[in-house]
mmCIF file of C-alpha atoms and ligand atoms in Angstrom:
data_model
loop_
_atom_site.group_PDB
_atom_site.id
_atom_site.type_symbol
_atom_site.label_atom_id
_atom_site.label_comp_id
_atom_site.label_asym_id
_atom_site.label_seq_id
_atom_site.Cartn_x
_atom_site.Cartn_y
_atom_site.Cartn_z
ATOM 1 C CA MET A 1 138.805 86.517 156.896
ATOM 2 C CA ALA A 2 142.531 86.878 157.198
ATOM 3 C CA GLN A 3 144.851 88.539 154.747
ATOM 4 C CA ARG A 4 148.052 87.500 156.359
ATOM 5 C CA ARG A 5 151.126 89.482 156.971
ATOM 6 C CA GLY A 6 152.644 90.591 153.677
ATOM 7 C CA ALA A 7 155.287 93.256 153.422
ATOM 8 C CA VAL A 8 154.360 94.919 156.706
ATOM 9 C CA GLU A 9 157.879 94.770 158.069
ATOM 10 C CA ASP A 10 158.958 97.016 155.212
ATOM 11 C CA LEU A 11 156.126 99.477 155.620
ATOM 12 C CA VAL A 12 155.886 100.086 159.329
ATOM 13 C CA VAL A 13 158.989 101.985 160.205
ATOM 14 C CA THR A 14 159.496 101.875 163.950
ATOM 15 C CA GLN A 15 161.349 105.031 164.747
ATOM 16 C CA PRO A 16 164.151 105.151 167.344
ATOM 17 C CA HIS A 17 161.846 106.546 170.051
ATOM 18 C CA GLY A 18 159.337 103.734 169.402
ATOM 19 C CA ILE A 19 156.611 105.725 167.665
ATOM 20 C CA PRO A 20 155.512 103.999 164.451
ATOM 21 C CA SER A 21 154.586 105.583 161.139
ATOM 22 C CA CYS A 22 151.194 105.560 159.425
ATOM 23 C CA ARG A 23 150.778 102.570 157.134
ATOM 24 C CA PHE A 24 149.008 104.766 154.592
ATOM 25 C CA CYS A 25 150.665 108.203 154.646
ATOM 26 C CA SER A 26 153.859 107.606 156.691
ATOM 27 C CA ALA A 27 153.135 110.408 159.184
ATOM 28 C CA ARG A 28 154.414 109.920 162.741
ATOM 29 C CA LEU A 29 151.703 108.234 164.859
ATOM 30 C CA ASP A 30 152.073 110.222 168.069
ATOM 31 C CA ARG A 31 148.344 110.257 168.987
ATOM 32 C CA VAL A 32 146.927 107.283 170.929
ATOM 33 C CA PHE A 33 143.290 106.374 170.154
ATOM 34 C CA VAL A 34 143.063 103.764 172.932
ATOM 35 C CA ASP A 35 145.576 101.723 174.924
ATOM 36 C CA LEU A 36 144.064 98.338 175.892
ATOM 37 C CA GLY A 37 147.066 97.169 177.869
ATOM 38 C CA VAL A 38 149.119 94.035 177.371
ATOM 39 C CA THR A 39 147.105 91.065 176.083
ATOM 40 C CA PRO A 40 147.718 87.672 174.471
ATOM 41 C CA LEU A 41 146.727 87.059 170.841
ATOM 42 C CA ALA A 42 142.925 87.018 170.861
ATOM 43 C CA ASN A 43 142.601 84.222 168.290
ATOM 44 C CA ARG A 44 145.055 81.925 170.083
ATOM 45 C CA ASN A 45 143.027 79.582 172.252
ATOM 46 C CA LEU A 46 145.460 77.422 174.214
ATOM 47 C CA ARG A 47 146.032 73.746 174.739
ATOM 48 C CA PRO A 48 146.410 73.100 178.488
ATOM 49 C CA ASP A 49 150.165 72.543 178.039
ATOM 50 C CA GLU A 50 150.578 75.969 176.378
ATOM 51 C CA VAL A 51 149.365 78.020 179.343
ATOM 52 C CA ALA A 52 152.772 78.301 181.011
ATOM 53 C CA GLY A 53 154.509 79.737 177.931
ATOM 54 C CA GLU A 54 151.802 82.211 176.950
ATOM 55 C CA THR A 55 153.101 85.523 175.586
ATOM 56 C CA LYS A 56 151.368 88.912 175.793
ATOM 57 C CA TYR A 57 151.837 91.993 173.635
ATOM 58 C CA PRO A 58 150.816 95.653 173.910
ATOM 59 C CA LEU A 59 147.457 96.341 172.259
ATOM 60 C CA ILE A 60 147.522 100.019 171.318
ATOM 61 C CA CYS A 61 145.542 101.825 168.628
ATOM 62 C CA ARG A 62 146.670 105.173 167.281
ATOM 63 C CA VAL A 63 145.032 107.736 165.059
ATOM 64 C CA CYS A 64 147.157 109.296 162.331
ATOM 65 C CA PRO A 65 147.391 113.061 162.894
ATOM 66 C CA SER A 66 147.655 113.578 159.144
ATOM 67 C CA CYS A 67 145.197 111.204 157.383
ATOM 68 C CA LEU A 68 143.179 110.131 160.512
ATOM 69 C CA LEU A 69 143.563 106.410 159.795
ATOM 70 C CA VAL A 70 143.041 104.488 163.063
ATOM 71 C CA GLN A 71 145.504 101.614 163.292
ATOM 72 C CA ALA A 72 146.872 99.095 165.783
ATOM 73 C CA ASP A 73 150.533 99.084 166.708
ATOM 74 C CA ASP A 74 152.567 96.341 165.108
ATOM 75 C CA SER A 75 153.719 94.865 168.419
ATOM 76 C CA VAL A 76 153.709 91.157 167.564
ATOM 77 C CA PRO A 77 156.816 89.617 165.956
ATOM 78 C CA PRO A 78 156.288 88.322 162.399
ATOM 79 C CA GLY A 79 155.430 84.645 162.413
ATOM 80 C CA GLU A 80 153.529 84.776 165.710
ATOM 81 C CA ILE A 81 150.258 85.930 164.207
ATOM 82 C CA PHE A 82 148.152 83.376 162.349
ATOM 83 C CA SER A 83 150.485 80.468 162.997
ATOM 84 C CA ASP A 84 147.626 78.417 164.372
ATOM 85 C CA TYR A 85 144.695 79.135 162.124
ATOM 86 C CA GLN A 86 141.421 78.102 163.728
ATOM 87 C CA TYR A 87 138.830 80.189 161.951
ATOM 88 C CA PHE A 88 136.537 78.806 159.257
ATOM 89 C CA SER A 89 133.769 81.232 158.322
ATOM 90 C CA SER A 90 131.226 78.540 157.543
ATOM 91 C CA TYR A 91 130.686 77.926 161.243
ATOM 92 C CA SER A 92 128.290 80.854 161.588
ATOM 93 C CA ASP A 93 124.816 80.282 160.140
ATOM 94 C CA SER A 94 124.052 83.975 159.906
ATOM 95 C CA TRP A 95 127.303 84.666 158.075
ATOM 96 C CA VAL A 96 126.536 82.015 155.425
ATOM 97 C CA ALA A 97 123.048 83.482 155.003
ATOM 98 C CA HIS A 98 124.597 86.945 154.633
ATOM 99 C CA ALA A 99 126.841 85.581 151.868
ATOM 100 C CA ARG A 100 123.882 84.057 150.021
ATOM 101 C CA ARG A 101 121.944 87.322 150.065
ATOM 102 C CA TYR A 102 125.019 89.149 148.807
ATOM 103 C CA CYS A 103 125.402 86.714 145.900
ATOM 104 C CA ASP A 104 121.755 87.120 144.866
ATOM 105 C CA ALA A 105 121.983 90.918 145.011
ATOM 106 C CA MET A 106 125.200 91.126 142.975
ATOM 107 C CA MET A 107 123.982 88.638 140.324
ATOM 108 C CA GLU A 108 120.983 90.852 139.681
ATOM 109 C CA ARG A 109 122.536 94.305 140.013
ATOM 110 C CA PHE A 110 125.567 93.624 137.784
ATOM 111 C CA SER A 111 123.994 90.984 135.478
ATOM 112 C CA LEU A 112 126.592 88.316 136.249
ATOM 113 C CA GLY A 113 126.470 85.056 134.324
ATOM 114 C CA PRO A 114 128.485 82.175 132.839
ATOM 115 C CA ALA A 115 130.823 84.625 131.017
ATOM 116 C CA SER A 116 131.666 86.590 134.174
ATOM 117 C CA LEU A 117 134.418 86.091 136.710
ATOM 118 C CA VAL A 118 133.973 86.654 140.444
ATOM 119 C CA VAL A 119 137.159 86.832 142.515
ATOM 120 C CA GLU A 120 137.054 86.811 146.295
ATOM 121 C CA ILE A 121 140.045 87.917 148.344
ATOM 122 C CA ALA A 122 140.584 85.926 151.549
ATOM 123 C CA SER A 123 137.948 83.520 150.296
ATOM 124 C CA ASN A 124 138.279 81.208 153.296
ATOM 125 C CA ASP A 125 136.679 77.795 152.733
ATOM 126 C CA GLY A 126 134.480 79.010 149.877
ATOM 127 C CA TYR A 127 131.533 79.933 152.139
ATOM 128 C CA LEU A 128 130.616 82.778 149.757
ATOM 129 C CA LEU A 129 131.844 81.694 146.320
ATOM 130 C CA GLN A 130 129.886 78.422 146.593
ATOM 131 C CA HIS A 131 126.702 80.431 145.990
ATOM 132 C CA PHE A 132 128.050 81.802 142.690
ATOM 133 C CA VAL A 133 129.251 78.322 141.657
ATOM 134 C CA ALA A 134 125.752 76.977 142.272
ATOM 135 C CA ARG A 135 124.465 79.555 139.778
ATOM 136 C CA ASP A 136 127.088 78.769 137.101
ATOM 137 C CA VAL A 137 129.183 81.908 137.552
ATOM 138 C CA PRO A 138 132.941 81.198 137.258
ATOM 139 C CA VAL A 139 134.843 82.047 140.431
ATOM 140 C CA LEU A 140 138.333 82.235 141.807
ATOM 141 C CA GLY A 141 139.209 82.403 145.469
ATOM 142 C CA VAL A 142 142.469 83.893 146.734
ATOM 143 C CA GLU A 143 143.251 82.526 150.196
ATOM 144 C CA PRO A 144 146.588 82.796 151.996
ATOM 145 C CA ALA A 145 146.100 79.909 154.449
ATOM 146 C CA ALA A 146 147.149 76.659 152.755
ATOM 147 C CA ASN A 147 144.905 74.401 154.866
ATOM 148 C CA VAL A 148 141.883 76.641 154.295
ATOM 149 C CA ALA A 149 142.541 76.895 150.537
ATOM 150 C CA ALA A 150 142.721 73.101 150.404
ATOM 151 C CA ALA A 151 139.362 72.829 152.194
ATOM 152 C CA ALA A 152 137.846 75.157 149.583
ATOM 153 C CA ARG A 153 139.252 73.163 146.659
ATOM 154 C CA ALA A 154 137.895 69.964 148.194
ATOM 155 C CA LYS A 155 134.457 71.601 148.000
ATOM 156 C CA GLY A 156 134.950 72.380 144.294
ATOM 157 C CA ILE A 157 135.865 76.067 144.659
ATOM 158 C CA PRO A 158 138.892 77.003 142.475
ATOM 159 C CA THR A 159 141.252 78.675 144.945
ATOM 160 C CA GLU A 160 144.669 80.273 144.592
ATOM 161 C CA ASN A 161 146.812 79.856 147.713
ATOM 162 C CA ALA A 162 148.428 83.308 147.885
ATOM 163 C CA PHE A 163 148.638 86.635 149.686
ATOM 164 C CA PHE A 164 146.814 89.287 147.721
ATOM 165 C CA GLY A 165 148.525 92.422 146.472
ATOM 166 C CA VAL A 166 149.826 93.992 143.277
ATOM 167 C CA GLY A 167 152.133 91.025 142.581
ATOM 168 C CA THR A 168 149.437 88.345 142.835
ATOM 169 C CA ALA A 169 146.947 90.503 140.921
ATOM 170 C CA ARG A 170 149.395 91.040 138.026
ATOM 171 C CA ARG A 171 150.139 87.333 137.851
ATOM 172 C CA LEU A 172 146.421 86.470 137.673
ATOM 173 C CA ALA A 173 145.699 89.269 135.187
ATOM 174 C CA ALA A 174 148.602 88.115 132.978
ATOM 175 C CA SER A 175 146.853 84.773 132.484
ATOM 176 C CA GLY A 176 144.026 86.669 130.808
ATOM 177 C CA ARG A 177 141.707 86.821 133.813
ATOM 178 C CA LYS A 178 140.062 90.121 134.688
ATOM 179 C CA ALA A 179 137.385 90.272 137.322
ATOM 180 C CA ASP A 180 133.837 91.524 136.799
ATOM 181 C CA LEU A 181 133.259 91.397 140.544
ATOM 182 C CA MET A 182 135.848 91.385 143.300
ATOM 183 C CA VAL A 183 134.713 90.616 146.831
ATOM 184 C CA ALA A 184 136.624 91.805 149.899
ATOM 185 C CA ASN A 185 134.635 91.001 153.023
ATOM 186 C CA ASN A 186 136.348 91.895 156.289
ATOM 187 C CA VAL A 187 139.823 91.719 154.829
ATOM 188 C CA LEU A 188 140.793 95.353 154.194
ATOM 189 C CA ALA A 189 141.393 95.864 157.927
ATOM 190 C CA HIS A 190 143.602 92.765 158.079
ATOM 191 C CA ALA A 191 145.978 93.704 155.259
ATOM 192 C CA PRO A 192 148.714 95.846 156.823
ATOM 193 C CA ALA A 193 150.448 96.661 153.537
ATOM 194 C CA THR A 194 147.376 98.624 152.551
ATOM 195 C CA ARG A 195 148.650 100.456 149.466
ATOM 196 C CA ASP A 196 149.879 97.201 147.910
ATOM 197 C CA PHE A 197 146.643 95.427 148.848
ATOM 198 C CA VAL A 198 144.292 98.050 147.386
ATOM 199 C CA GLY A 199 146.594 98.436 144.373
ATOM 200 C CA GLY A 200 145.894 94.784 143.550
ATOM 201 C CA PHE A 201 142.234 95.583 142.888
ATOM 202 C CA ALA A 202 143.214 98.228 140.344
ATOM 203 C CA GLU A 203 145.325 95.580 138.568
ATOM 204 C CA LEU A 204 142.726 92.826 138.423
ATOM 205 C CA LEU A 205 139.421 94.640 137.853
ATOM 206 C CA ALA A 206 137.945 94.612 134.339
ATOM 207 C CA ALA A 207 137.379 98.070 132.813
ATOM 208 C CA GLU A 208 133.784 98.134 134.081
ATOM 209 C CA GLY A 209 134.370 95.695 136.940
ATOM 210 C CA VAL A 210 133.129 96.355 140.461
ATOM 211 C CA ALA A 211 134.810 95.628 143.782
ATOM 212 C CA THR A 212 132.893 95.559 147.044
ATOM 213 C CA PHE A 213 134.599 96.104 150.371
ATOM 214 C CA GLU A 214 132.897 95.297 153.670
ATOM 215 C CA PHE A 215 134.364 96.395 156.966
ATOM 216 C CA PRO A 216 133.123 97.272 160.458
ATOM 217 C CA HIS A 217 132.391 100.990 160.574
ATOM 218 C CA LEU A 218 134.610 103.074 162.864
ATOM 219 C CA LEU A 219 131.599 105.268 163.597
ATOM 220 C CA ASN A 220 129.855 102.323 165.328
ATOM 221 C CA LEU A 221 133.012 101.269 167.128
ATOM 222 C CA ILE A 222 133.163 104.715 168.726
ATOM 223 C CA GLU A 223 129.434 105.240 169.324
ATOM 224 C CA GLU A 224 128.742 101.706 170.658
ATOM 225 C CA VAL A 225 132.071 101.325 172.523
ATOM 226 C CA GLN A 226 132.943 98.187 170.532
ATOM 227 C CA PHE A 227 136.483 98.041 171.900
ATOM 228 C CA ASP A 228 136.312 94.245 171.855
ATOM 229 C CA THR A 229 136.615 94.360 168.053
ATOM 230 C CA ILE A 230 140.201 95.554 168.539
ATOM 231 C CA TYR A 231 142.868 92.834 168.436
ATOM 232 C CA HIS A 232 146.418 92.479 167.190
ATOM 233 C CA GLU A 233 145.536 90.896 163.843
ATOM 234 C CA HIS A 234 143.014 93.647 163.090
ATOM 235 C CA PHE A 235 145.262 96.456 161.888
ATOM 236 C CA PHE A 236 142.783 99.121 160.738
ATOM 237 C CA TYR A 237 139.536 100.620 162.151
ATOM 238 C CA LEU A 238 137.983 102.271 159.152
ATOM 239 C CA SER A 239 135.811 105.238 158.344
ATOM 240 C CA PHE A 240 134.243 105.890 154.943
ATOM 241 C CA LEU A 241 136.404 108.988 154.589
ATOM 242 C CA CYS A 242 139.642 107.052 155.144
ATOM 243 C CA VAL A 243 138.756 104.162 152.842
ATOM 244 C CA GLU A 244 137.676 106.529 150.098
ATOM 245 C CA ARG A 245 141.114 108.168 150.352
ATOM 246 C CA MET A 246 142.820 104.746 150.102
ATOM 247 C CA MET A 247 140.790 103.904 147.000
ATOM 248 C CA ALA A 248 141.500 107.237 145.319
ATOM 249 C CA ALA A 249 145.237 106.709 145.837
ATOM 250 C CA ALA A 250 144.939 103.508 143.756
ATOM 251 C CA GLY A 251 142.907 105.147 140.969
ATOM 252 C CA LEU A 252 139.591 103.760 142.221
ATOM 253 C CA ARG A 253 136.289 105.535 142.826
ATOM 254 C CA VAL A 254 133.576 104.779 145.395
ATOM 255 C CA PHE A 255 130.208 105.039 143.626
ATOM 256 C CA ASP A 256 127.881 103.570 146.258
ATOM 257 C CA VAL A 257 127.789 102.631 149.925
ATOM 258 C CA GLU A 258 125.395 100.522 151.978
ATOM 259 C CA GLU A 259 125.073 100.109 155.730
ATOM 260 C CA LEU A 260 124.887 96.528 157.019
ATOM 261 C CA PRO A 261 124.071 95.159 160.468
ATOM 262 C CA THR A 262 126.986 92.682 160.404
ATOM 263 C CA HIS A 263 129.731 92.922 163.045
ATOM 264 C CA GLY A 264 127.814 95.566 164.957
ATOM 265 C CA GLY A 265 127.454 97.852 161.966
ATOM 266 C CA SER A 266 129.475 97.570 158.767
ATOM 267 C CA LEU A 267 129.801 99.477 155.523
ATOM 268 C CA ARG A 268 129.807 97.922 152.056
ATOM 269 C CA LEU A 269 131.518 100.143 149.511
ATOM 270 C CA PHE A 270 131.024 99.713 145.767
ATOM 271 C CA VAL A 271 134.179 100.669 143.933
ATOM 272 C CA CYS A 272 135.207 100.906 140.272
ATOM 273 C CA ARG A 273 138.004 102.365 138.206
ATOM 274 C CA ALA A 274 137.988 106.169 138.308
ATOM 275 C CA ALA A 275 137.035 106.332 134.619
ATOM 276 C CA ALA A 276 134.399 103.560 134.662
ATOM 277 C CA ARG A 277 130.780 104.376 133.823
ATOM 278 C CA HIS A 278 129.102 103.359 137.105
ATOM 279 C CA ARG A 279 126.912 106.242 138.282
ATOM 280 C CA ASP A 280 127.334 107.716 141.727
ATOM 281 C CA SER A 281 124.283 106.803 143.833
ATOM 282 C CA GLY A 282 124.470 109.954 145.959
ATOM 283 C CA ARG A 283 124.872 107.836 149.084
ATOM 284 C CA PRO A 284 128.654 108.420 149.282
ATOM 285 C CA GLU A 285 128.053 112.148 149.780
ATOM 286 C CA ALA A 286 125.436 111.460 152.472
ATOM 287 C CA MET A 287 127.961 109.256 154.278
ATOM 288 C CA ARG A 288 130.680 111.921 154.049
ATOM 289 C CA VAL A 289 128.279 114.464 155.557
ATOM 290 C CA ARG A 290 127.332 112.081 158.363
ATOM 291 C CA GLU A 291 130.921 111.194 159.277
ATOM 292 C CA ARG A 292 131.888 114.870 159.322
ATOM 293 C CA ALA A 293 128.921 115.570 161.607
ATOM 294 C CA HIS A 294 130.384 112.996 164.034
ATOM 295 C CA GLY A 295 133.821 114.583 163.843
ATOM 296 C CA LEU A 296 135.509 111.817 161.873
ATOM 297 C CA ASP A 297 137.220 114.480 159.751
ATOM 298 C CA SER A 298 139.091 115.817 162.792
ATOM 299 C CA LEU A 299 141.447 114.574 165.503
ATOM 300 C CA ALA A 300 139.046 115.959 168.118
ATOM 301 C CA GLY A 301 136.324 113.595 166.873
ATOM 302 C CA HIS A 302 138.578 110.642 167.791
ATOM 303 C CA GLU A 303 139.146 111.733 171.396
ATOM 304 C CA GLY A 304 137.373 110.402 174.484
ATOM 305 C CA PHE A 305 137.129 106.769 173.409
ATOM 306 C CA ALA A 306 139.392 105.465 176.178
ATOM 307 C CA ALA A 307 137.102 106.946 178.849
ATOM 308 C CA LYS A 308 134.102 105.194 177.288
ATOM 309 C CA VAL A 309 135.994 101.880 177.365
ATOM 310 C CA ALA A 310 136.823 102.341 181.050
ATOM 311 C CA GLU A 311 133.140 102.916 181.827
ATOM 312 C CA THR A 312 131.975 99.802 179.905
ATOM 313 C CA ARG A 313 134.587 97.741 181.743
ATOM 314 C CA ARG A 314 133.560 99.110 185.149
ATOM 315 C CA LEU A 315 129.868 98.386 184.531
ATOM 316 C CA PHE A 316 130.570 94.789 183.521
ATOM 317 C CA LEU A 317 132.818 94.120 186.507
ATOM 318 C CA ASP A 318 130.074 95.521 188.787
ATOM 319 C CA TYR A 319 127.526 93.186 187.170
ATOM 320 C CA LEU A 320 129.842 90.179 187.509
ATOM 321 C CA ALA A 321 130.656 90.902 191.171
ATOM 322 C CA ASP A 322 126.941 91.256 191.972
ATOM 323 C CA ALA A 323 126.050 88.026 190.155
ATOM 324 C CA ARG A 324 128.733 86.026 191.939
ATOM 325 C CA ARG A 325 127.878 87.535 195.324
ATOM 326 C CA ALA A 326 124.311 86.366 194.730
ATOM 327 C CA GLY A 327 125.644 82.852 194.170
ATOM 328 C CA ARG A 328 124.943 82.761 190.434
ATOM 329 C CA LYS A 329 127.062 80.502 188.219
ATOM 330 C CA VAL A 330 128.308 82.572 185.262
ATOM 331 C CA ALA A 331 129.390 81.051 181.929
ATOM 332 C CA ALA A 332 129.988 82.610 178.530
ATOM 333 C CA TYR A 333 129.355 81.759 174.884
ATOM 334 C CA GLY A 334 131.795 82.266 171.983
ATOM 335 C CA ALA A 335 135.562 81.728 172.189
ATOM 336 C CA ALA A 336 136.360 84.144 169.355
ATOM 337 C CA ALA A 337 138.703 87.122 169.170
ATOM 338 C CA LYS A 338 136.029 89.575 170.261
ATOM 339 C CA GLY A 339 135.273 87.789 173.529
ATOM 340 C CA ASN A 340 138.908 87.170 174.285
ATOM 341 C CA THR A 341 139.779 90.856 173.918
ATOM 342 C CA PHE A 342 136.838 91.729 176.144
ATOM 343 C CA LEU A 343 137.782 89.271 178.901
ATOM 344 C CA ASN A 344 141.427 90.328 178.890
ATOM 345 C CA VAL A 345 140.755 94.069 178.889
ATOM 346 C CA CYS A 346 138.370 93.513 181.816
ATOM 347 C CA GLY A 347 140.962 91.364 183.595
ATOM 348 C CA ILE A 348 138.562 88.429 184.026
ATOM 349 C CA ALA A 349 139.874 84.885 184.511
ATOM 350 C CA TYR A 350 138.662 81.412 185.432
ATOM 351 C CA PRO A 351 136.717 80.731 187.669
ATOM 352 C CA GLN A 352 134.983 84.149 187.653
ATOM 353 C CA ILE A 353 133.529 82.746 184.437
ATOM 354 C CA GLU A 354 133.395 78.972 184.710
ATOM 355 C CA ALA A 355 133.167 77.850 181.082
ATOM 356 C CA VAL A 356 132.967 79.225 177.536
ATOM 357 C CA TYR A 357 130.785 77.279 175.104
ATOM 358 C CA ASP A 358 131.633 77.239 171.395
ATOM 359 C CA ARG A 359 130.451 75.216 168.385
ATOM 360 C CA SER A 360 133.905 74.894 166.851
ATOM 361 C CA THR A 361 135.294 71.441 167.531
ATOM 362 C CA GLU A 362 138.807 72.867 166.979
ATOM 363 C CA LYS A 363 138.387 75.152 169.987
ATOM 364 C CA GLN A 364 136.735 72.655 172.335
ATOM 365 C CA GLY A 365 139.132 71.246 174.926
ATOM 366 C CA ARG A 366 141.283 74.375 174.785
ATOM 367 C CA LEU A 367 141.460 77.334 177.172
ATOM 368 C CA THR A 368 140.748 80.962 176.306
ATOM 369 C CA PRO A 369 143.928 83.086 176.034
ATOM 370 C CA GLY A 370 144.825 85.093 179.118
ATOM 371 C CA SER A 371 141.631 84.257 180.998
ATOM 372 C CA HIS A 372 142.231 80.461 180.804
ATOM 373 C CA ILE A 373 138.568 79.467 180.842
ATOM 374 C CA PRO A 374 137.787 75.941 179.539
ATOM 375 C CA ILE A 375 136.100 75.888 176.102
ATOM 376 C CA LEU A 376 133.345 73.275 175.930
ATOM 377 C CA ALA A 377 130.838 71.995 173.378
ATOM 378 C CA PRO A 378 127.450 73.754 173.713
ATOM 379 C CA ASP A 379 125.654 70.476 174.437
ATOM 380 C CA ARG A 380 127.645 70.242 177.669
ATOM 381 C CA ILE A 381 125.894 73.319 179.072
ATOM 382 C CA GLU A 382 123.492 70.953 180.908
ATOM 383 C CA GLU A 383 126.370 69.796 183.131
ATOM 384 C CA LEU A 384 126.985 73.236 184.653
ATOM 385 C CA ARG A 385 123.497 74.711 184.209
ATOM 386 C CA PRO A 386 124.810 78.291 184.464
ATOM 387 C CA ASP A 387 122.493 80.958 185.876
ATOM 388 C CA ASP A 388 123.946 83.580 183.511
ATOM 389 C CA VAL A 389 125.355 83.099 180.015
ATOM 390 C CA VAL A 390 127.381 86.078 178.794
ATOM 391 C CA ILE A 391 127.153 86.239 174.999
ATOM 392 C CA LEU A 392 130.575 87.492 173.949
ATOM 393 C CA PRO A 393 129.901 87.740 170.161
ATOM 394 C CA TRP A 394 127.048 90.223 170.713
ATOM 395 C CA ASN A 395 126.602 90.534 166.923
ATOM 396 C CA LEU A 396 125.313 86.915 166.895
ATOM 397 C CA ALA A 397 123.222 87.202 170.073
ATOM 398 C CA ASP A 398 119.843 86.281 168.542
ATOM 399 C CA GLU A 399 121.238 83.184 166.835
ATOM 400 C CA ILE A 400 122.973 82.064 170.032
ATOM 401 C CA VAL A 401 119.913 82.586 172.255
ATOM 402 C CA ARG A 402 117.822 80.507 169.830
ATOM 403 C CA SER A 403 120.427 77.725 169.859
ATOM 404 C CA LEU A 404 120.270 77.348 173.661
ATOM 405 C CA PRO A 405 116.550 77.042 174.526
ATOM 406 C CA ARG A 406 117.250 74.960 177.656
ATOM 407 C CA VAL A 407 118.933 77.874 179.470
ATOM 408 C CA ARG A 408 115.643 79.696 179.956
ATOM 409 C CA ALA A 409 113.993 76.412 181.007
ATOM 410 C CA TRP A 410 116.146 76.268 184.149
ATOM 411 C CA GLY A 411 115.682 80.001 184.767
ATOM 412 C CA GLY A 412 118.988 81.154 183.276
ATOM 413 C CA ARG A 413 119.603 84.630 181.867
ATOM 414 C CA PHE A 414 121.468 85.774 178.769
ATOM 415 C CA VAL A 415 123.731 88.792 179.198
ATOM 416 C CA VAL A 416 125.335 91.104 176.646
ATOM 417 C CA ALA A 417 128.117 93.332 177.997
ATOM 418 C CA VAL A 418 128.772 95.984 175.328
ATOM 419 C CA PRO A 419 128.242 98.916 175.467
ATOM 420 C CA ARG A 420 126.719 98.254 178.915
ATOM 421 C CA PRO A 421 125.375 95.085 180.590
ATOM 422 C CA ARG A 422 121.832 94.145 179.624
ATOM 423 C CA PHE A 423 119.749 90.988 179.899
ATOM 424 C CA LEU A 424 118.113 89.490 176.825
HETATM 425 ZN ZN1 ZN B 1 148.249 108.650 157.884
#
C-alpha cells in the first residue's frame, strides 16, 4: 500500500514564500483545495509513553492551477513518515477477496499462464500475488518495506525489497524480465516522485503488456465529502483526467477504465504502451465526459469542498453531543488512517469516544494519534458494551457490522459519519 518516499525532496521545491510547486508540472500551487488544520500522522498509533512527544503537522491539500492535480503539502520531514510500519493488507477479508476476483479476471482477459510474468508494485505481504502463484503464473513483488517484503518471501512470494521508479525498473528489465501484467493498487497516490514512478512502468512493461492502476476517485471524494481519506502519506487525490495526463507523459495510453466500490469509489485504469495493439473500450471517453460534467476540468469545479467538510464535521459533533447527553456510551471501530484523520479534524478526544476496536494485534494496546483513545481487541467490546459504535472505515461497514453481532443483542447502534451521520 505504501510506495515510500523516493526523490521527493528533489522534486518539491518549496519556494521562499512557502508555496510549493506541483509535483507533476512544477506550477506554483497557490490554490488551496482544503486546509484540515494541524494533525499528527494518521497511521502513527502511539504507545502510551509516546503521547507526550507527539508531533503535529499541517494537513493542506492544494489544486494545481495549471494541470489541476490535487496534492497534499509536503509538511512532514523526511524520515518521519513510514518509520513505524503497521499496515499489512491481508488483515481485511474484503480486500483479499477483491484481490482474488482481480486475479481471476486478469488471467482470463489477458490469457496469462506459466510463461507470463506478473509484477506488483508495493506488493505488501503478497496478499494479491499469492492468487497468481496458486495458478502457476510467475510473479515478482516490489515492496519498499523490508519487514513486509520478508513476510511475503516467507509465504513463497518472490519479492524485491526496493522503491519503484525508473531506476528499479531498468535494473529488473536488464535481467531479461519484462512484465505482461503490472499491478499498482492504491500506490500511485503514495508515490510523490510521480514522473519517475510512472516512468518505471514504461521501462518494465512488455511490448503488449498491460498495467492496471487502482486509486480512489477524486470525483467521489468531492461528492461524498470523503475528507477522511486525506492524510500526510497520501500525496495525490486523482481524477481520470489527471492520471491520463501522467500516463501520456510517460508514453503510456489508457485503453479502458472500470469503476470499483473499493475505498468509497475507485477507478481501475488499464494502460499499455502508446503503440500497443490493445483496443480502446470507449469507456475512457465516457469517463472524460463525466468528469468534465462535474467540473473536474476547471479550477471552479474544485471549489467549495472546504465548506462541505465543515458541514460534515458540524453534523457529527451534534450527533456526538446528543448521544452523550442522553447517557449513551460511544465507542468506535477501526484505528486506521481514515478514522484518525476524521477524529482529529473533528477535534474529538478520549473520553468523548471511550475505545476504538481493531483486529490488528499490532495496534491493540496503543492509543489513536491526537485523540488518544485506547485501541482494544474486538472481543473486548463486551466489557464496555457501548450503546453506539462509530464505524470509522465506512468502506468496510458491512463486514464490520457482521463481525460484531453481539452489539445489536444489547441494543447497540452502528453509526457511519461520512458524509453525514446515519445509523445502520
Ligand atoms: Zn500541475
